[in-house]
Amino acid sequence: MTRSGGRILVDQLELNGADLAFCLPGESFLPVLDALYDSPIRLVSCRHEQGAANAAEAYGKLTGRPGICLVTRGPGATQAAVGVHTAKQDSTPMILLVGQVPRALRGREAWQEIDYAQTFGGIAKAAWEVDSAERIPEHVARACFLALSGRPGPVVLSLPEDVLAETADVTDGAPVTAEHAAPRPHDLERLGELLATAERPLVVVGEGGWTGETGRDVLAFCEASDLPVASAFRCQDFVDNRSPCYAGVLGVAMDERLAVRLRDADLVLAIGGRLGEVPTRRYTLLEPPRPRQKLVHVHPDPHELGFVYEADVAIASSLPEFASALRDLGAIAPRWREWTAAARADYEANLQHQPMEGPVDLGEIMAFLRKRLPADAIQTCGAGNFTVWAHRFAEFTQYGTQVCPRSGSMGYGVAAAVAAKLVHPDRIALCFTGDGDFVMSSPELATAVQYELPIVVLLVNNGMYATIRMHQERQYPGRVIGTDLRNPDFVALAEAYGAFGERVARTEDFEGAFERALASGRPAVLELPVDPERISPRVKLGDLQARAG
Ligand SMILES: Cc1ncc(C[n+]2csc(CCOP(=O)(O)OP(=O)(O)O)c2C)c(N)n1
Ligand SMILES: [Mg+2]
């Protein structure tokens, strides 16, 4: 059967399990849009390519399948770049499909023409151009395979518009399955030997193809052997935080006691993750290339093993395969019961908040949410000091409920909540955002309104880019520049979008406002005006200024 390139493409996405695609339309890929007209894949049209790409990235995190994003030539593609970058840093499967100038015009810097392979070369896992409609099945299969295999990540496919418009008689590809490596028996023997002599072990869980089952397997092993387990930055939902073995998150503004614990551990078992700058606190808690701690590093991609750290035991394995083998390893008689109990006690102590200045106390609000939110509620965010409260005082019990950019990108949260509500319409999708972060991602509030997705946005308004102000006060005291914000009326803005909006003037008003937001059945924005003095849970602006003298 003869089909257009656009239809061949959509058929391949469909048979590879895509059920949602995010786009910002462009004339460069009309045949794809036209093919989607008849496809069961639901197309969600966003308001900014940043939002479309972030939503697709969030979809990848939520489902483990490649998030599909469609954007137009140069301006569209470059605006989508942030989502590709997040997918790279976060190891999320994603496919960005970009319209390209017709083949005959290539190389002249035609209108909006850019070289995608070059532009995305450094941030995508792979980026290349499709040259004929006939070979689209092959290219899409390769894109899916690359996005899913080894360390998952983003792939960019450039699609010249005449390739999409031409017809070809080709058979569909087969659905892609990525093959996954499993640990070898002697890998686990070596791990067993190291654990047999360890006194202060610490398990660290991180990204790279995690699943709910993986978390349960890892926790079963940890609990059987009483091993403490910490999560890497924004991987807090990887294991049930209620476990007596859970020791907290190695994130930005991590608990000092956990930082010391990682530094003082004599054996680190890293299951997934790259042991990046954030969880290792700028590579100081675990020093490359050969850390003081014994290191067992498990990662699906052999290229990551030895890239920064020389592990004592490097295990190239998919995380689910490793976790199930770990579970089968059985219990190891622990010599570290006190160490684990102390780690847990530190975590629990860190969940307690200090009273906050001003009428709105974020610690109190988080304590309420810990009790109020169902286990399957999905939390999203962007970047800013507000996330320090959101992460420190949250408790996750189920995988796939923390959908946050490990890349630390602002502007992610609203689009991610949109994706969450599309994938799981029956769950609460809660976006934590700041006054700076929200303005960057607010166009997708219009998407939420248009597609009737009742997300809830908690907007922490401190009238500044507090994160940067905090660093500024520390490093350049008294020379505040570029970090104060004169904001719109956020409640009026929410209402103008057609969303529910309410300003929460006092902590005790939060509960009612939250229930009203949920009951509204609409996307909702709750503005939390906070005292700028409390610039971070442990940091007061006045103290920073006083210290500077
Ligand atoms: C895309 C992007 N641009 C800039 C930054 C640098 N940055 C990190 S946090 C932050 C401030 C965020 O402000 P806001 O949302 O108001 O949160 P607050 O820190 O005030 O709580 C900035 C500018 C970033 N992480 N990502
Ligand atoms: Mg702010």
XYZ file of C-alpha atoms and ligand atoms in Angstrom:
576
model
C 0.000 0.000 0.000
C 1.299 3.414 -0.924
C 1.450 5.900 1.945
C 2.831 9.361 2.462
C 6.014 9.703 4.473
C 3.956 11.396 7.170
C 1.635 8.429 7.433
C 4.453 5.906 7.360
C 6.023 7.802 10.238
C 2.833 7.915 12.300
C 2.166 4.220 11.641
C 5.627 3.348 12.965
C 5.095 5.431 16.109
C 1.752 3.767 16.631
C 3.049 0.230 16.318
C 5.782 1.149 18.772
C 3.178 1.912 21.392
C 2.866 5.699 21.186
C -0.528 6.876 22.398
C 0.243 10.549 22.954
C 2.306 13.115 21.066
C 3.035 16.714 21.991
C 3.530 19.329 19.328
C 3.651 22.905 18.350
C 2.430 22.821 14.766
C 4.522 23.979 11.839
C 3.998 23.980 8.107
C 7.138 21.921 7.793
C 5.420 18.733 8.971
C 1.848 19.041 7.693
C 1.807 15.459 6.336
C 2.513 14.172 9.855
C -0.301 16.274 11.314
C -2.581 15.019 8.569
C -1.718 11.403 9.326
C -2.384 12.017 13.028
C -5.884 13.148 12.047
C -6.827 9.479 11.533
C -4.553 7.985 14.161
C -5.414 6.740 17.652
C -2.357 8.668 18.865
C -3.696 11.659 20.749
C -2.099 14.892 19.649
C -1.735 17.605 22.265
C -0.896 20.980 20.831
C 1.096 23.127 23.258
C 1.774 26.874 23.439
C 5.534 26.881 23.405
C 8.003 24.272 22.116
C 9.653 24.314 25.535
C 6.360 23.091 26.981
C 5.842 20.493 24.253
C 9.335 19.094 24.738
C 9.088 19.142 28.524
C 5.701 17.396 28.389
C 7.140 14.734 26.080
C 10.090 14.288 28.419
C 7.710 13.921 31.362
C 5.716 11.362 29.367
C 8.938 9.392 28.904
C 9.534 9.458 32.661
C 5.961 8.456 33.416
C 5.671 5.568 30.972
C 9.207 4.362 30.244
C 8.327 4.699 26.543
C 9.784 7.406 24.297
C 7.976 10.719 24.711
C 7.085 12.020 21.256
C 7.472 15.706 20.449
C 6.892 17.328 17.062
C 8.224 20.776 16.279
C 8.990 22.905 13.294
C 12.309 23.935 11.760
C 14.985 26.141 13.366
C 12.959 28.304 15.778
C 10.770 25.416 16.898
C 13.651 23.023 17.255
C 15.823 25.433 19.213
C 12.955 26.266 21.570
C 12.474 22.534 22.160
C 16.153 22.047 22.965
C 15.661 22.420 26.706
C 13.442 19.329 26.815
C 16.052 17.371 24.884
C 18.705 18.490 27.328
C 16.595 17.392 30.280
C 15.954 14.015 28.650
C 19.712 13.624 28.217
C 20.632 14.580 31.770
C 17.720 12.639 33.221
C 18.209 9.546 31.005
C 14.654 9.676 29.690
C 13.561 8.058 26.420
C 12.316 10.732 24.036
C 12.054 11.321 20.298
C 12.020 14.860 18.939
C 10.722 14.985 15.372
C 11.669 18.149 13.548
C 10.472 19.473 10.198
C 13.290 20.281 7.809
C 13.561 22.211 4.541
C 12.955 20.153 1.379
C 15.932 18.063 0.292
C 16.570 20.187 -2.784
C 17.040 23.350 -0.714
C 19.348 21.920 1.900
C 22.732 23.451 2.524
C 21.861 26.996 1.427
C 20.796 28.081 4.893
C 17.289 28.109 3.513
C 14.495 29.620 5.543
C 14.778 28.373 9.146
C 17.207 25.691 8.044
C 19.644 24.383 10.586
C 21.788 21.309 10.733
C 20.079 19.270 13.435
C 22.796 16.695 13.746
C 25.216 19.488 14.591
C 22.827 21.535 16.731
C 21.700 18.604 18.840
C 24.891 16.596 18.551
C 26.048 17.543 22.027
C 22.779 17.158 23.886
C 20.857 14.339 22.221
C 21.863 10.711 22.312
C 21.723 10.820 18.525
C 20.448 13.234 15.869
C 20.217 12.645 12.137
C 18.196 13.311 9.010
C 15.835 10.936 7.225
C 16.483 10.928 3.506
C 13.540 9.106 1.938
C 10.008 8.064 2.829
C 10.891 4.522 1.930
C 13.380 4.254 4.786
C 11.217 5.838 7.482
C 10.396 2.464 9.151
C 14.094 1.742 9.493
C 14.832 5.206 10.916
C 11.952 5.188 13.404
C 12.926 1.725 14.608
C 16.485 2.937 15.136
C 15.248 6.044 16.953
C 13.080 3.958 19.309
C 15.869 1.482 19.847
C 18.404 4.173 20.683
C 15.993 6.060 22.946
C 15.303 2.914 24.972
C 18.505 0.907 24.934
C 21.358 1.129 27.431
C 21.150 4.527 29.078
C 17.783 5.817 27.823
C 17.837 9.250 26.244
C 16.632 11.664 23.589
C 16.896 11.126 19.850
C 16.304 13.851 17.269
C 15.036 12.998 13.802
C 15.089 15.631 11.106
C 12.372 15.199 8.506
C 12.646 17.156 5.235
C 9.136 18.201 4.285
C 9.261 16.584 0.863
C 10.250 13.282 2.483
C 7.075 13.537 4.555
C 4.978 14.444 1.512
C 6.300 11.844 -0.946
C 4.683 8.459 -1.118
C 6.263 5.064 -0.901
C 5.155 1.482 -0.849
C 6.915 -0.018 2.159
C 6.115 -2.526 4.825
C 5.994 -1.480 8.456
C 8.872 -2.242 10.756
C 8.449 -4.584 13.708
C 7.866 -3.054 17.153
C 11.187 -2.340 18.774
C 12.318 -4.183 21.846
C 15.529 -3.067 23.462
C 17.706 -5.899 24.715
C 18.897 -5.539 28.250
C 22.012 -6.859 29.860
C 21.877 -8.817 33.098
C 24.549 -9.108 35.799
C 26.934 -12.046 35.599
C 27.084 -14.468 38.538
C 30.551 -13.304 39.553
C 29.326 -9.661 39.709
C 27.033 -10.621 42.551
C 29.678 -12.776 44.160
C 32.043 -9.787 44.228
C 29.304 -7.619 45.693
C 28.681 -10.275 48.328
C 32.401 -10.329 49.189
C 32.533 -6.558 49.600
C 29.418 -6.538 51.735
C 30.923 -9.282 53.877
C 33.686 -6.920 55.019
C 31.765 -3.632 54.943
C 30.853 -1.775 58.086
C 29.245 1.393 56.765
C 27.567 0.510 53.459
C 25.220 2.840 51.628
C 23.009 1.975 48.669
C 22.285 4.859 46.289
C 19.510 4.509 43.721
C 19.469 6.568 40.549
C 18.106 6.941 37.050
C 18.613 4.789 33.987
C 15.556 2.614 33.389
C 13.991 2.292 36.834
C 10.619 0.606 37.371
C 8.262 0.112 40.311
C 9.316 -3.535 40.502
C 12.981 -2.518 40.565
C 12.292 -0.381 43.620
C 10.486 -3.198 45.396
C 13.303 -5.658 44.629
C 16.016 -3.286 45.815
C 14.104 -2.491 48.972
C 13.440 -6.175 49.709
C 17.189 -6.783 49.551
C 17.991 -3.721 51.653
C 15.398 -4.599 54.264
C 16.525 -8.235 54.472
C 20.086 -7.067 55.104
C 19.194 -3.871 56.944
C 21.072 -1.725 54.415
C 20.483 2.019 54.280
C 19.329 3.303 50.910
C 19.450 6.900 49.703
C 18.026 8.271 46.480
C 19.852 10.458 44.011
C 18.559 13.963 43.183
C 14.899 13.813 42.152
C 14.805 10.023 42.333
C 12.912 10.144 45.623
C 10.083 7.962 44.345
C 12.404 5.056 43.453
C 11.889 3.249 46.772
C 9.147 3.522 49.375
C 10.216 6.317 51.694
C 8.388 4.698 54.620
C 10.880 1.847 54.736
C 13.064 1.744 57.875
C 16.006 1.529 55.441
C 15.244 4.730 53.541
C 17.787 7.398 54.415
C 16.769 10.412 52.304
C 17.801 12.195 49.147
C 21.222 13.263 47.918
C 19.859 16.400 46.305
C 20.485 20.115 46.162
C 20.541 21.406 49.760
C 20.861 17.841 51.035
C 20.783 17.094 54.749
C 24.317 17.525 56.031
C 24.057 14.291 58.012
C 23.326 12.351 54.837
C 26.174 14.094 53.031
C 28.529 13.033 55.827
C 27.116 9.524 55.673
C 27.950 9.219 51.988
C 31.405 10.670 52.624
C 32.030 8.302 55.535
C 30.578 5.172 53.967
C 33.089 2.405 53.347
C 31.051 0.818 50.567
C 28.721 2.534 48.107
C 26.428 0.396 45.998
C 25.123 2.706 43.275
C 22.195 1.105 41.478
C 21.631 3.286 38.429
C 22.544 6.926 38.235
C 25.763 8.507 37.111
C 26.831 9.736 40.558
C 26.687 13.192 39.101
C 27.541 16.634 40.413
C 24.435 17.019 42.582
C 24.331 13.716 44.512
C 28.090 13.809 45.095
C 28.052 17.522 46.013
C 30.308 18.670 43.233
C 32.226 15.396 43.267
C 33.465 15.993 46.815
C 31.563 13.320 48.757
C 32.698 10.701 46.298
C 35.910 11.845 44.682
C 36.834 10.864 41.144
C 38.500 9.056 39.710
C 38.970 6.496 42.487
C 36.884 7.264 45.552
C 38.025 6.455 49.074
C 34.875 4.391 49.471
C 34.700 1.007 47.833
C 32.355 1.472 44.907
C 30.040 -0.951 43.176
C 28.459 0.833 40.242
C 25.574 -0.693 38.350
C 24.487 1.011 35.166
C 22.777 -0.164 31.978
C 25.365 1.511 29.792
C 28.960 0.241 29.962
C 30.108 3.657 28.701
C 29.057 5.197 32.014
C 31.034 2.678 34.044
C 34.481 4.177 34.362
C 33.537 7.430 32.638
C 33.897 9.444 35.859
C 34.529 6.907 38.607
C 36.702 3.844 38.634
C 34.500 1.383 40.450
C 35.826 -1.607 42.371
C 33.069 -3.594 40.761
C 31.434 -2.210 37.623
C 28.299 -4.028 36.582
C 26.766 -3.395 33.174
C 23.183 -4.419 33.682
C 19.678 -3.182 33.254
C 18.404 -1.998 36.600
C 15.374 -4.341 36.757
C 17.589 -7.337 35.933
C 20.123 -6.353 38.555
C 17.487 -5.662 41.194
C 15.850 -9.025 40.744
C 19.233 -10.792 40.953
C 19.981 -8.755 44.071
C 16.774 -9.869 45.669
C 17.717 -13.477 44.956
C 21.088 -12.943 46.607
C 19.302 -13.182 49.935
C 20.115 -11.622 53.265
C 23.583 -10.678 54.412
C 24.069 -10.660 58.181
C 24.441 -6.978 58.917
C 27.177 -5.472 61.059
C 25.715 -2.053 60.430
C 22.398 -2.027 62.258
C 23.244 1.111 64.218
C 24.521 2.869 61.123
C 21.238 2.152 59.322
C 19.106 3.088 62.307
C 21.013 6.373 62.612
C 20.551 7.068 58.903
C 16.831 6.528 59.277
C 16.645 8.671 62.393
C 18.443 11.484 60.552
C 15.966 11.213 57.692
C 13.012 11.390 60.046
C 14.500 14.329 61.906
C 15.046 16.120 58.605
C 11.340 15.754 57.791
C 10.600 18.067 60.707
C 10.483 21.714 59.743
C 11.442 24.825 61.633
C 8.687 27.448 61.894
C 8.942 29.904 59.020
C 8.658 33.686 59.203
C 5.514 35.278 57.824
C 1.914 34.109 57.655
C 2.484 31.314 55.119
C 4.617 28.427 56.366
C 5.701 26.071 53.600
C 6.863 23.433 56.088
C 3.354 23.298 57.566
C 1.813 23.104 54.115
C 4.110 20.237 53.147
C 3.237 18.429 56.401
C -0.425 18.755 55.468
C 0.222 17.478 51.941
C 2.133 14.467 53.272
C -1.048 13.393 54.983
C -3.509 14.588 52.385
C -2.028 13.408 49.094
C -2.907 9.914 47.926
C 0.090 7.631 47.341
C -0.330 7.891 43.573
C -0.430 11.719 43.383
C 2.192 12.952 40.919
C 4.417 15.856 41.919
C 6.221 17.987 39.354
C 8.422 21.063 39.620
C 10.905 23.252 37.820
C 13.878 24.864 39.525
C 14.157 27.260 42.426
C 14.517 27.290 46.185
C 10.826 26.415 46.541
C 11.808 22.918 45.404
C 13.951 22.513 48.501
C 10.753 22.545 50.600
C 8.883 20.447 48.065
C 11.566 17.748 48.071
C 12.713 17.772 51.663
C 9.268 17.568 53.207
C 7.603 15.208 50.741
C 7.219 11.491 51.218
C 7.014 9.229 48.174
C 5.815 5.685 48.322
C 5.187 4.781 44.695
C 7.406 4.920 41.609
C 6.447 7.451 38.957
C 5.151 10.084 41.333
C 8.093 12.507 41.278
C 8.367 13.901 37.770
C 10.988 16.590 38.130
C 13.939 17.682 35.974
C 17.191 16.295 37.323
C 18.748 18.717 34.856
C 17.624 21.516 37.182
C 15.763 23.283 34.432
C 13.256 26.000 35.227
C 9.972 26.008 33.355
C 9.319 22.268 33.481
C 6.601 21.819 36.084
C 3.382 22.962 34.426
C 4.062 21.037 31.214
C 5.027 17.951 33.238
C 1.771 18.188 35.201
C -0.116 18.420 31.899
C 1.603 15.224 30.744
C 0.914 13.548 34.098
C -2.784 14.355 33.927
C -2.991 13.058 30.361
C -1.268 9.782 31.253
C -3.113 9.344 34.572
C -6.392 11.302 34.391
C -7.600 9.885 37.705
C -4.644 11.003 39.747
C -3.748 14.347 41.309
C -1.079 16.167 39.290
C 0.537 18.727 41.557
C 3.039 21.221 40.231
C 5.316 23.084 42.631
C 6.537 26.297 41.114
C 8.027 29.666 42.008
C 7.229 33.138 40.792
C 10.172 32.993 38.399
C 9.677 29.385 37.367
C 5.936 29.781 36.773
C 6.220 32.674 34.356
C 8.565 30.522 32.283
C 6.103 27.637 32.065
C 2.740 29.384 32.341
C 1.868 29.146 28.609
C 1.042 25.503 29.263
C -1.624 26.576 31.726
C -3.537 27.448 28.556
C -2.941 23.888 27.349
C -4.305 22.531 30.629
C -7.392 24.718 30.247
C -7.892 23.790 26.595
C -7.600 20.049 27.174
C -9.552 20.252 30.433
C -6.755 18.878 32.578
C -7.362 19.862 36.196
C -3.772 20.111 37.370
C -3.023 21.934 40.615
C -0.209 24.480 40.665
C 1.267 25.634 43.986
C 3.048 28.875 43.252
C 5.530 30.004 45.879
C 5.808 33.754 45.427
C 8.770 35.393 47.139
C 9.167 38.236 44.644
C 12.563 37.141 43.442
C 14.767 34.570 41.826
C 15.631 33.503 45.342
C 18.098 30.777 44.443
C 20.315 33.192 42.596
C 19.799 35.936 45.166
C 20.983 33.521 47.847
C 24.200 32.792 45.967
C 24.558 36.481 45.180
C 24.294 37.458 48.843
C 26.924 34.864 49.700
C 29.389 35.685 46.993
C 28.750 39.358 46.262
C 27.175 40.714 49.464
C 25.084 43.840 49.190
C 25.289 43.912 45.394
C 21.867 42.620 44.440
C 21.339 42.747 40.712
C 18.987 40.994 38.317
C 17.257 38.865 40.912
C 14.254 40.869 42.126
C 10.925 40.368 40.389
C 7.946 42.592 39.862
C 5.252 40.038 39.264
C 1.862 39.954 37.622
C -1.221 39.382 39.744
C -1.035 35.586 39.609
C -4.616 34.972 40.695
C -5.923 37.333 38.022
C -3.566 35.729 35.520
C -4.841 32.243 36.374
C -8.408 33.415 36.048
C -7.655 35.118 32.745
C -6.459 31.757 31.444
C -9.764 30.221 32.570
C -8.165 28.438 35.504
C -9.157 28.505 39.163
C -7.037 30.971 41.106
C -6.734 31.715 44.802
C -4.205 33.470 46.991
C -3.511 31.694 50.255
C -2.903 34.456 52.771
C -2.280 32.277 55.833
C -1.113 28.726 56.444
C -4.434 27.768 57.980
C -6.241 28.793 54.782
C -4.292 26.319 52.690
C -6.346 23.219 53.394
C -9.617 24.858 52.319
C -7.999 26.423 49.256
C -6.491 23.098 48.238
C -9.836 21.337 48.498
C -11.522 24.150 46.551
C -8.875 23.867 43.871
C -9.483 20.121 43.533
C -13.244 20.532 43.651
C -13.185 23.205 40.942
C -12.513 20.477 38.389
C -10.380 23.013 36.510
C -6.683 23.659 36.327
C -5.934 25.620 39.461
C -3.252 27.977 40.666
C -2.815 28.535 44.391
C -0.511 31.433 45.048
C 1.481 31.172 48.274
C 2.938 34.584 49.076
C 5.865 33.868 51.379
C 8.183 36.027 53.419
C 11.344 36.555 51.352
C 13.336 36.497 54.588
C 13.153 32.678 54.597
C 15.054 32.254 51.377
C 15.494 28.494 51.856
C 14.376 26.123 54.653
C 17.693 26.514 56.486
C 18.740 29.945 55.274
C 17.550 33.395 56.289
C 18.234 36.385 54.092
C 19.016 38.526 57.152
C 21.620 36.014 58.337
C 23.338 36.062 54.955
C 23.430 39.846 55.026
C 24.605 39.977 58.639
C 27.371 37.484 57.891
C 28.545 39.707 55.068
C 28.656 42.514 57.596
C 16.115 27.441 32.375
C 16.849 27.931 33.569
N 17.245 29.210 33.626
C 17.898 29.679 34.720
C 18.171 28.854 35.766
C 18.926 29.388 36.978
N 17.995 29.427 38.128
C 17.894 28.401 39.003
S 16.751 28.646 40.172
C 16.406 30.184 39.583
C 15.385 31.050 40.267
C 14.007 30.513 40.225
O 13.158 31.483 40.734
P 11.779 31.122 41.387
O 10.994 30.243 40.512
O 11.113 32.378 41.786
O 12.185 30.239 42.644
P 12.869 30.699 44.019
O 14.319 30.359 43.899
O 12.602 32.142 44.196
O 12.189 29.869 45.063
C 17.167 30.481 38.458
C 17.087 31.741 37.700
C 17.757 27.510 35.643
N 17.999 26.599 36.594
N 17.072 27.085 34.561
Mg 10.926 33.234 43.650
